[in-house]
Amino acid sequence: MVQAEVTKMKVPFLDLRVADAVQRSDLLAAAERVFCHGRLVMGPEVGELEEQLAKRCGRKFAVGVGSGTDALFLAVKALGLDEGDEIITTSLSWVATANAIAVNGLMPVFADIGDDLNIDPVSVAGLINERTRAILPVHFTGKVCAMDRLEAIAEEHGLAIIEDACQAFDARLGKRRAGSFGMVSCFSMNPMKVFAAAGEAGMVLTDDEEVYRQLVALRYNGTVNREVCIEASLNGRQDTLQAAILLRRLSGVEQIIAKRRQIARWYDEQLAQLVEVPREEEGQFDIYYTYTIRTPRRDELKNYLEEQGVETKIQHAPLMPDQPVYADCPRAEIANARRLIGQVLCIPANEKLERADVDYVAECIKRFFKEK
Ligand SMILES: Cc1ncc(COP(=O)(O)O)c(C=O)c1O
């Protein structure tokens, strides 16, 4: 029997163009206002964005910075730890997470992950020693970690929590939002993120006034006024243009997340019998920064999807403890992380996709498992 030719489509992982004319002119108008007042770095829009994000996350203070990397670097630095102190983090994240610890002269210690791809609290507990000072969990893929359990561990051992919420803007666990947990929280608003600037941007949040004061000084070369530097640091200030764009986009972020959650449900329905799909437990509200499936046949599937015009990503290989720079750092057994990093595949799930795109990707995956 001759099989019907399947029409090939192109499904990009992301499309960062602003194709909608109304949105484009709205963003251009926001940029024009910045050009009119001329305060191009740390202008009034930065302060307004700080205020809005602090309020949204139920935090007392927010500090606008140049990127998520800046946010993490400054958050760790603001805790004022001593060289060689240890911070326990996950094995699976973008390497910026571990770098923020290491460039501050501290030791990253890598915990294993669970099947939800987030840090495993049992593994964290097993790594604590007299040098441990903090836990740095990452809400990977836009799913909040098991924060209740991590908070209990932190409290029992007197550790700070630094929250890497870079992938999880507006994600929730019960009534609590990403950005509201621990001593200090970090967001990235780079263009790939769900809440995205048109370039690099980040935000640090805290309820602690002393940490806030530190962050403000550290954000600009450790200066407390135009002249006096109290601590060596870097320039992590935020561009006003990015803040202006983020303020315009803030009102649309819930719609973007709703669409991503809809896409996730469309995929769930079609793929749950074939691959491991992301699962939301009771009380979790995931934002699907990525829709990450798992299969032992990941590499074959990735190649097949590429042939079919579907762009996919593996986020983030190698594991952080397997990066050459971290070869000598302490770690748990990380057996689960090692197994899962060979299986994960992020398939297109951005809010610009139509139902037809999602169905095409799902059809390609179904065809792969039927025919290959
Ligand atoms: C989990 C995580 N941490 C940190 C970062 C760093 O953020 P940025 O790219 O804004 O520097 C990212 C962004 O890629 C991230 O996904």
Short mmCIF file of N, CA and C and ligand atoms in Angstrom, two decimals, residues 66-70 72 93-94 96-97 138-140 164-167 187-190 192-193 200-202 289 316, ligand 1:
data_model
loop_
_atom_site.label_atom_id
_atom_site.label_comp_id
_atom_site.label_asym_id
_atom_site.label_seq_id
_atom_site.Cartn_x
_atom_site.Cartn_y
_atom_site.Cartn_z
N GLY A 66 21.28 43.60 35.22
CA GLY A 66 21.50 43.47 33.79
C GLY A 66 21.15 42.12 33.19
N SER A 67 21.08 41.07 34.01
CA SER A 67 20.79 39.73 33.49
C SER A 67 20.48 38.80 34.66
N GLY A 68 20.05 37.59 34.34
CA GLY A 68 19.85 36.58 35.38
C GLY A 68 21.19 36.18 35.99
N THR A 69 22.23 36.19 35.17
CA THR A 69 23.57 35.88 35.67
C THR A 69 23.98 36.91 36.71
N ASP A 70 23.77 38.19 36.39
CA ASP A 70 24.04 39.26 37.38
C ASP A 70 23.23 39.02 38.65
N LEU A 72 22.05 36.31 39.99
CA LEU A 72 22.59 35.22 40.81
C LEU A 72 23.93 35.59 41.44
N SER A 93 21.11 22.51 35.43
CA SER A 93 20.72 23.90 35.22
C SER A 93 21.62 24.47 34.15
N TRP A 94 21.30 25.68 33.71
CA TRP A 94 22.25 26.42 32.89
C TRP A 94 23.44 26.75 33.79
N ALA A 96 25.24 29.08 34.46
CA ALA A 96 25.24 30.36 35.20
C ALA A 96 24.97 30.13 36.68
N THR A 97 24.17 29.11 37.01
CA THR A 97 23.82 28.83 38.40
C THR A 97 25.07 28.50 39.22
N VAL A 138 16.93 25.45 41.75
CA VAL A 138 16.54 26.04 40.46
C VAL A 138 15.17 25.49 40.08
N HIS A 139 14.22 26.34 39.80
CA HIS A 139 12.90 25.86 39.36
C HIS A 139 13.01 25.53 37.87
N PHE A 140 13.54 24.35 37.60
CA PHE A 140 13.90 23.99 36.23
C PHE A 140 12.65 23.78 35.38
N ASP A 164 16.88 30.31 42.44
CA ASP A 164 17.08 30.59 41.02
C ASP A 164 15.74 30.35 40.33
N ALA A 165 15.01 31.46 40.18
CA ALA A 165 13.69 31.40 39.54
C ALA A 165 13.76 31.89 38.10
N CYS A 166 14.98 31.81 37.53
CA CYS A 166 15.21 32.39 36.19
C CYS A 166 14.28 31.81 35.13
N GLN A 167 13.89 30.54 35.28
CA GLN A 167 13.02 29.91 34.27
C GLN A 167 11.56 29.89 34.70
N PHE A 187 15.52 36.38 39.03
CA PHE A 187 14.86 36.16 37.74
C PHE A 187 15.79 36.55 36.61
N SER A 188 15.65 35.84 35.51
CA SER A 188 16.23 36.28 34.23
C SER A 188 15.06 36.71 33.35
N MET A 189 15.22 37.81 32.66
CA MET A 189 14.21 38.19 31.67
C MET A 189 14.87 38.28 30.30
N ASN A 190 15.79 37.37 30.02
CA ASN A 190 16.42 37.39 28.69
C ASN A 190 15.37 37.02 27.64
N MET A 192 14.67 34.70 25.71
CA MET A 192 14.10 33.36 25.62
C MET A 192 13.06 33.09 26.70
N LYS A 193 13.04 33.92 27.70
CA LYS A 193 12.19 33.62 28.85
C LYS A 193 10.72 33.92 28.57
N GLU A 200 19.11 41.68 27.33
CA GLU A 200 19.39 41.08 28.65
C GLU A 200 18.75 41.89 29.79
N ALA A 201 18.23 41.19 30.78
CA ALA A 201 17.71 41.85 31.99
C ALA A 201 17.50 40.80 33.08
N GLY A 202 17.55 41.25 34.32
CA GLY A 202 17.32 40.35 35.44
C GLY A 202 16.79 41.11 36.64
N TYR A 289 8.37 26.95 30.75
CA TYR A 289 9.50 27.60 30.07
C TYR A 289 9.97 26.64 28.98
N HIS A 316 19.97 21.00 30.17
CA HIS A 316 21.19 21.58 29.65
C HIS A 316 22.29 20.54 29.80
C1 LIG B 1 18.18 28.46 35.46
C2 LIG B 1 18.90 29.65 34.92
N1 LIG B 1 19.74 30.34 35.72
C3 LIG B 1 20.39 31.42 35.29
C4 LIG B 1 20.24 31.90 34.01
C5 LIG B 1 21.02 33.09 33.56
O1 LIG B 1 20.21 34.12 33.10
P1 LIG B 1 20.72 35.14 31.98
O2 LIG B 1 20.78 34.42 30.68
O3 LIG B 1 19.67 36.22 31.99
O4 LIG B 1 22.04 35.65 32.41
C6 LIG B 1 19.38 31.24 33.15
C7 LIG B 1 19.14 31.74 31.79
O5 LIG B 1 19.46 31.24 30.80
C8 LIG B 1 18.70 30.08 33.60
O6 LIG B 1 17.88 29.40 32.80
#
